[in-house]
Amino acid sequence: MSQHPDSDSSSDSFSEGEAFDVRKVTTNRLKEMKTAGVPIAALTAYDYTMAQLVDAAGVDVILVGDSVSTVMQGLETTVTVTMEHMLYHTTLVRRGVERALVVADLPFMSYQVSADEALRNAGRMVKEAGAEAVKLEGGRVVADTVRRIVDIGIPVMGHLGLTPQSIHKFGTYQVRARDEEEADELRRDAQRLEEAGVFSIVLEKVPAALAAEVTKSVSVPVIGIGAGGGCDGQILVSHDMLGICTRFNPRFVRVYANLAKDMQAAFEHYARDVRASEFPSVDESY
Ligand code: KIV
């Protein structure tokens, strides 16, 4: 399925309504998709097998999110995720991906202390783990750092609205920017991120009308999560939409499968078979 980013394929550019292009996804391709009005599909992955499946399904962007904390590590927040965790999971994901753009989250405190440290950590994510871009949270506060990272050749995705790394400041995972003051800040943050050179912005859990307005106001693709249908694309946490993680079920998650139930049933069936000496059979033995 994979092709070199510059190689010719059935289409050189997107036409209205075209949903899928087999070429390797690049940051430029995402910009073209915004211009052509082709919605961008993004999902998270944290390991090789899941990344392979998500990529083979034609999802455009795979985010190695710091949601790894809640999904894989059984934690309540993302704040304790380390660079080493993210490097490890990004390495696994990268091995499974041929077409999608692989974006890795920079974890909390890996980019806030100084731009130099942010550069070093963004560089590690690309050089050691194979990420093709990094994502970090915040607007004006991180804009200069974003500029420095972009200037050395690493694409940056911004993240505004509900920024989970700031959960202890917010005190809640509720919808952000409902009041005009915070909405205005968000509008300004989006502008600053665009000026700083981000290739895309994730907007998490903000009112749909505001998300649609911000999406129109910037030239870079805006990927929404709990931000309504007016964004250029959508992202969900894979384990949520697969119904594997069921303890977190906000209304913005559409659950496409009920894998927790199926997996549980399969595990129970296996345990019953072993206990009843029904596994393995003669055919399953050597
Ligand atoms: O960490 C993550 O999975 C994310 C998405 C929710 C956008 O940042």
Short mmCIF file of N, CA, C and O in Angstrom, two decimals, residues 154-241:
data_model
loop_
_atom_site.label_atom_id
_atom_site.label_comp_id
_atom_site.label_asym_id
_atom_site.label_seq_id
_atom_site.Cartn_x
_atom_site.Cartn_y
_atom_site.Cartn_z
N ILE A 154 11.29 19.95 12.34
CA ILE A 154 10.36 18.97 12.89
C ILE A 154 8.94 19.56 12.88
O ILE A 154 8.69 20.58 13.54
N PRO A 155 8.02 18.93 12.16
CA PRO A 155 6.65 19.45 12.14
C PRO A 155 5.99 19.33 13.52
O PRO A 155 6.16 18.33 14.21
N VAL A 156 5.23 20.37 13.86
CA VAL A 156 4.57 20.40 15.18
C VAL A 156 3.05 20.52 15.00
O VAL A 156 2.57 21.34 14.22
N MET A 157 2.34 19.69 15.78
CA MET A 157 0.89 19.79 15.86
C MET A 157 0.56 20.45 17.19
O MET A 157 1.12 20.07 18.23
N GLY A 158 -0.31 21.45 17.17
CA GLY A 158 -0.72 22.10 18.42
C GLY A 158 -1.90 21.37 19.04
O GLY A 158 -2.49 20.47 18.42
N HIS A 159 -2.25 21.76 20.25
CA HIS A 159 -3.38 21.12 20.95
C HIS A 159 -3.99 22.17 21.88
O HIS A 159 -3.34 22.62 22.82
N LEU A 160 -5.23 22.56 21.60
CA LEU A 160 -5.92 23.60 22.37
C LEU A 160 -7.26 23.09 22.88
O LEU A 160 -7.74 22.05 22.46
N GLY A 161 -7.87 23.91 23.75
CA GLY A 161 -9.15 23.52 24.34
C GLY A 161 -8.89 22.78 25.63
O GLY A 161 -8.13 23.26 26.49
N LEU A 162 -9.45 21.59 25.77
CA LEU A 162 -9.13 20.76 26.92
C LEU A 162 -7.75 20.16 26.68
O LEU A 162 -7.58 19.32 25.79
N THR A 163 -6.79 20.61 27.45
CA THR A 163 -5.41 20.11 27.32
C THR A 163 -5.14 19.28 28.58
O THR A 163 -4.89 19.83 29.65
N PRO A 164 -5.19 17.94 28.44
CA PRO A 164 -5.18 17.08 29.65
C PRO A 164 -3.93 17.23 30.51
O PRO A 164 -3.99 16.94 31.71
N GLN A 165 -2.83 17.70 29.94
CA GLN A 165 -1.63 17.88 30.77
C GLN A 165 -1.85 18.99 31.82
O GLN A 165 -1.09 19.09 32.78
N SER A 166 -2.88 19.83 31.62
CA SER A 166 -3.17 20.91 32.58
C SER A 166 -4.33 20.55 33.49
O SER A 166 -4.97 21.44 34.07
N ILE A 167 -4.62 19.26 33.64
CA ILE A 167 -5.81 18.84 34.41
C ILE A 167 -5.79 19.39 35.83
O ILE A 167 -6.83 19.75 36.38
N HIS A 168 -4.62 19.49 36.43
CA HIS A 168 -4.60 19.97 37.83
C HIS A 168 -4.92 21.47 37.91
O HIS A 168 -5.37 21.96 38.93
N LYS A 169 -4.69 22.19 36.80
CA LYS A 169 -5.09 23.60 36.76
C LYS A 169 -6.60 23.69 36.52
O LYS A 169 -7.31 24.43 37.21
N PHE A 170 -7.11 22.91 35.56
CA PHE A 170 -8.55 22.95 35.24
C PHE A 170 -9.39 22.35 36.37
O PHE A 170 -10.49 22.82 36.66
N GLY A 171 -8.90 21.26 36.95
CA GLY A 171 -9.64 20.56 38.00
C GLY A 171 -10.81 19.72 37.49
O GLY A 171 -11.54 19.12 38.27
N THR A 172 -11.02 19.69 36.18
CA THR A 172 -12.15 18.97 35.60
C THR A 172 -11.87 18.70 34.12
O THR A 172 -11.12 19.45 33.49
N TYR A 173 -12.48 17.61 33.60
CA TYR A 173 -12.35 17.30 32.17
C TYR A 173 -13.55 17.83 31.38
O TYR A 173 -13.84 17.36 30.29
N GLN A 174 -14.25 18.84 31.95
CA GLN A 174 -15.43 19.35 31.26
C GLN A 174 -15.07 20.21 30.05
O GLN A 174 -13.92 20.61 29.89
N VAL A 175 -16.08 20.49 29.23
CA VAL A 175 -15.91 21.30 28.01
C VAL A 175 -15.25 22.63 28.33
O VAL A 175 -15.62 23.30 29.30
N ARG A 176 -14.25 23.03 27.53
CA ARG A 176 -13.55 24.30 27.72
C ARG A 176 -14.16 25.39 26.81
O ARG A 176 -14.88 25.08 25.86
N ALA A 177 -13.77 26.61 27.12
CA ALA A 177 -14.08 27.79 26.28
C ALA A 177 -15.57 27.99 26.06
O ALA A 177 -16.00 28.39 24.97
N ARG A 178 -16.36 27.73 27.08
CA ARG A 178 -17.80 28.00 26.97
C ARG A 178 -18.07 29.49 27.15
O ARG A 178 -19.02 30.03 26.61
N ASP A 179 -17.22 30.17 27.97
CA ASP A 179 -17.43 31.61 28.14
C ASP A 179 -16.58 32.40 27.14
O ASP A 179 -15.58 31.90 26.61
N GLU A 180 -17.02 33.63 26.89
CA GLU A 180 -16.42 34.44 25.82
C GLU A 180 -14.93 34.71 26.06
O GLU A 180 -14.14 34.74 25.12
N GLU A 181 -14.57 34.90 27.34
CA GLU A 181 -13.17 35.22 27.64
C GLU A 181 -12.24 34.07 27.22
O GLU A 181 -11.24 34.27 26.53
N GLU A 182 -12.63 32.86 27.61
CA GLU A 182 -11.79 31.71 27.26
C GLU A 182 -11.87 31.41 25.76
O GLU A 182 -10.88 30.98 25.15
N ALA A 183 -13.04 31.66 25.18
CA ALA A 183 -13.18 31.46 23.73
C ALA A 183 -12.25 32.41 22.98
O ALA A 183 -11.60 32.03 22.00
N ASP A 184 -12.17 33.65 23.44
CA ASP A 184 -11.28 34.64 22.82
C ASP A 184 -9.82 34.24 22.94
O ASP A 184 -9.04 34.39 21.99
N GLU A 185 -9.47 33.74 24.12
CA GLU A 185 -8.10 33.25 24.32
C GLU A 185 -7.79 32.14 23.34
O GLU A 185 -6.70 32.08 22.76
N LEU A 186 -8.75 31.25 23.16
CA LEU A 186 -8.55 30.11 22.26
C LEU A 186 -8.36 30.60 20.82
O LEU A 186 -7.48 30.12 20.09
N ARG A 187 -9.17 31.59 20.42
CA ARG A 187 -9.02 32.15 19.06
C ARG A 187 -7.62 32.72 18.88
O ARG A 187 -6.95 32.48 17.87
N ARG A 188 -7.15 33.47 19.90
CA ARG A 188 -5.81 34.08 19.82
C ARG A 188 -4.73 33.00 19.81
O ARG A 188 -3.75 33.09 19.07
N ASP A 189 -4.92 31.97 20.64
CA ASP A 189 -3.93 30.88 20.70
C ASP A 189 -3.80 30.19 19.34
O ASP A 189 -2.70 29.83 18.91
N ALA A 190 -4.93 29.97 18.70
CA ALA A 190 -4.90 29.30 17.39
C ALA A 190 -4.13 30.15 16.38
O ALA A 190 -3.31 29.63 15.60
N GLN A 191 -4.36 31.45 16.42
CA GLN A 191 -3.62 32.36 15.52
C GLN A 191 -2.13 32.30 15.79
O GLN A 191 -1.31 32.20 14.87
N ARG A 192 -1.77 32.36 17.08
CA ARG A 192 -0.35 32.33 17.45
C ARG A 192 0.32 31.03 17.03
O ARG A 192 1.46 31.02 16.56
N LEU A 193 -0.39 29.93 17.20
CA LEU A 193 0.19 28.64 16.79
C LEU A 193 0.40 28.61 15.28
O LEU A 193 1.42 28.12 14.79
N GLU A 194 -0.58 29.13 14.56
CA GLU A 194 -0.42 29.16 13.10
C GLU A 194 0.79 30.01 12.72
O GLU A 194 1.63 29.59 11.91
N GLU A 195 0.91 31.19 13.33
CA GLU A 195 2.07 32.06 13.04
C GLU A 195 3.38 31.38 13.41
O GLU A 195 4.40 31.58 12.76
N ALA A 196 3.34 30.56 14.47
CA ALA A 196 4.57 29.87 14.92
C ALA A 196 4.94 28.72 14.01
O ALA A 196 6.03 28.16 14.13
N GLY A 197 4.01 28.33 13.12
CA GLY A 197 4.36 27.34 12.10
C GLY A 197 3.83 25.93 12.30
O GLY A 197 4.31 25.00 11.64
N VAL A 198 2.81 25.75 13.19
CA VAL A 198 2.26 24.39 13.32
C VAL A 198 1.67 23.94 11.98
O VAL A 198 1.22 24.76 11.18
N PHE A 199 1.67 22.62 11.75
CA PHE A 199 1.05 22.11 10.51
C PHE A 199 -0.40 21.73 10.74
O PHE A 199 -1.14 21.50 9.79
N SER A 200 -0.81 21.68 12.02
CA SER A 200 -2.17 21.26 12.35
C SER A 200 -2.44 21.59 13.82
O SER A 200 -1.50 21.77 14.59
N ILE A 201 -3.70 21.65 14.17
CA ILE A 201 -4.08 21.89 15.56
C ILE A 201 -5.17 20.90 15.97
O ILE A 201 -6.15 20.73 15.24
N VAL A 202 -4.97 20.26 17.11
CA VAL A 202 -6.04 19.45 17.71
C VAL A 202 -6.86 20.38 18.61
O VAL A 202 -6.32 21.14 19.39
N LEU A 203 -8.18 20.31 18.46
CA LEU A 203 -9.10 21.06 19.33
C LEU A 203 -9.90 20.06 20.13
O LEU A 203 -10.66 19.27 19.55
N GLU A 204 -9.71 20.06 21.43
CA GLU A 204 -10.37 19.04 22.25
C GLU A 204 -11.47 19.66 23.11
O GLU A 204 -11.25 20.64 23.84
N LYS A 205 -12.64 19.06 23.04
CA LYS A 205 -13.78 19.34 23.93
C LYS A 205 -14.07 20.84 24.07
O LYS A 205 -13.97 21.41 25.15
N VAL A 206 -14.42 21.44 22.95
CA VAL A 206 -14.87 22.84 22.95
C VAL A 206 -16.20 22.89 22.19
O VAL A 206 -16.49 21.98 21.41
N PRO A 207 -17.01 23.94 22.39
CA PRO A 207 -18.29 24.01 21.69
C PRO A 207 -18.11 23.93 20.16
O PRO A 207 -17.16 24.51 19.61
N ALA A 208 -19.04 23.24 19.52
CA ALA A 208 -18.92 22.97 18.08
C ALA A 208 -18.85 24.27 17.27
O ALA A 208 -18.08 24.36 16.29
N ALA A 209 -19.62 25.28 17.67
CA ALA A 209 -19.65 26.53 16.88
C ALA A 209 -18.29 27.22 16.95
O ALA A 209 -17.79 27.74 15.93
N LEU A 210 -17.69 27.22 18.12
CA LEU A 210 -16.37 27.84 18.27
C LEU A 210 -15.32 27.06 17.45
O LEU A 210 -14.48 27.66 16.76
N ALA A 211 -15.39 25.75 17.52
CA ALA A 211 -14.43 24.91 16.77
C ALA A 211 -14.55 25.18 15.28
O ALA A 211 -13.54 25.29 14.56
N ALA A 212 -15.78 25.28 14.80
CA ALA A 212 -15.99 25.53 13.36
C ALA A 212 -15.44 26.90 12.97
O ALA A 212 -14.81 27.06 11.91
N GLU A 213 -15.64 27.89 13.86
CA GLU A 213 -15.13 29.24 13.59
C GLU A 213 -13.60 29.24 13.53
O GLU A 213 -13.00 29.80 12.60
N VAL A 214 -12.97 28.59 14.51
CA VAL A 214 -11.50 28.54 14.55
C VAL A 214 -10.97 27.79 13.32
O VAL A 214 -9.99 28.19 12.70
N THR A 215 -11.66 26.71 12.96
CA THR A 215 -11.25 25.92 11.79
C THR A 215 -11.21 26.80 10.53
O THR A 215 -10.29 26.72 9.72
N LYS A 216 -12.23 27.64 10.40
CA LYS A 216 -12.28 28.53 9.22
C LYS A 216 -11.22 29.62 9.29
O LYS A 216 -10.73 30.10 8.27
N SER A 217 -10.85 30.00 10.52
CA SER A 217 -9.97 31.17 10.67
C SER A 217 -8.50 30.86 10.46
O SER A 217 -7.69 31.77 10.34
N VAL A 218 -8.12 29.59 10.46
CA VAL A 218 -6.71 29.25 10.27
C VAL A 218 -6.53 28.47 8.97
O VAL A 218 -7.46 27.81 8.50
N SER A 219 -5.30 28.53 8.42
CA SER A 219 -5.08 27.85 7.14
C SER A 219 -4.63 26.41 7.34
O SER A 219 -4.57 25.63 6.40
N VAL A 220 -4.29 26.06 8.60
CA VAL A 220 -3.82 24.68 8.85
C VAL A 220 -5.01 23.81 9.26
O VAL A 220 -5.99 24.31 9.82
N PRO A 221 -4.91 22.49 8.97
CA PRO A 221 -6.02 21.61 9.34
C PRO A 221 -6.25 21.54 10.84
O PRO A 221 -5.29 21.43 11.62
N VAL A 222 -7.52 21.63 11.23
CA VAL A 222 -7.91 21.49 12.64
C VAL A 222 -8.57 20.13 12.81
O VAL A 222 -9.52 19.79 12.10
N ILE A 223 -8.04 19.36 13.75
CA ILE A 223 -8.56 18.01 14.00
C ILE A 223 -9.31 18.06 15.33
O ILE A 223 -8.72 18.41 16.36
N GLY A 224 -10.56 17.71 15.30
CA GLY A 224 -11.38 17.83 16.50
C GLY A 224 -11.54 16.52 17.26
O GLY A 224 -11.51 15.43 16.68
N ILE A 225 -11.70 16.67 18.57
CA ILE A 225 -12.12 15.54 19.42
C ILE A 225 -13.11 16.13 20.42
O ILE A 225 -12.74 17.00 21.23
N GLY A 226 -14.35 15.77 20.28
CA GLY A 226 -15.39 16.40 21.09
C GLY A 226 -15.55 17.86 20.73
O GLY A 226 -15.87 18.69 21.57
N ALA A 227 -15.34 18.18 19.45
CA ALA A 227 -15.40 19.57 19.00
C ALA A 227 -16.35 19.73 17.81
O ALA A 227 -16.26 20.70 17.07
N GLY A 228 -17.24 18.76 17.63
CA GLY A 228 -18.27 18.88 16.60
C GLY A 228 -17.78 18.56 15.20
O GLY A 228 -16.60 18.23 14.98
N GLY A 229 -18.70 18.71 14.24
CA GLY A 229 -18.44 18.28 12.87
C GLY A 229 -17.86 19.35 11.97
O GLY A 229 -17.65 19.12 10.78
N GLY A 230 -17.56 20.54 12.52
CA GLY A 230 -17.08 21.63 11.66
C GLY A 230 -15.57 21.71 11.54
O GLY A 230 -15.04 22.67 10.98
N CYS A 231 -14.86 20.72 12.06
CA CYS A 231 -13.39 20.71 11.97
C CYS A 231 -12.97 20.05 10.65
O CYS A 231 -13.77 19.45 9.95
N ASP A 232 -11.68 20.15 10.33
CA ASP A 232 -11.18 19.53 9.09
C ASP A 232 -11.01 18.03 9.23
O ASP A 232 -10.83 17.32 8.23
N GLY A 233 -10.99 17.54 10.45
CA GLY A 233 -10.83 16.10 10.66
C GLY A 233 -11.24 15.75 12.07
O GLY A 233 -11.62 16.62 12.87
N GLN A 234 -11.18 14.47 12.37
CA GLN A 234 -11.59 13.98 13.69
C GLN A 234 -10.53 13.02 14.21
O GLN A 234 -9.89 12.31 13.44
N ILE A 235 -10.37 13.01 15.53
CA ILE A 235 -9.51 12.01 16.15
C ILE A 235 -10.25 11.40 17.34
O ILE A 235 -11.02 12.10 18.03
N LEU A 236 -10.04 10.12 17.55
CA LEU A 236 -10.55 9.44 18.74
C LEU A 236 -9.44 8.55 19.28
O LEU A 236 -8.50 8.19 18.55
N VAL A 237 -9.56 8.20 20.54
CA VAL A 237 -8.67 7.21 21.13
C VAL A 237 -9.17 5.83 20.69
O VAL A 237 -10.34 5.48 20.90
N SER A 238 -8.30 5.07 20.02
CA SER A 238 -8.72 3.79 19.41
C SER A 238 -9.42 2.88 20.42
O SER A 238 -10.46 2.28 20.11
N HIS A 239 -8.85 2.77 21.59
CA HIS A 239 -9.42 1.85 22.58
C HIS A 239 -10.82 2.28 23.02
O HIS A 239 -11.62 1.44 23.43
N ASP A 240 -11.11 3.57 22.95
CA ASP A 240 -12.46 4.05 23.28
C ASP A 240 -13.44 3.67 22.18
O ASP A 240 -14.53 3.16 22.45
N MET A 241 -13.06 3.94 20.91
CA MET A 241 -14.01 3.69 19.83
C MET A 241 -14.18 2.19 19.55
O MET A 241 -15.16 1.76 18.96
#
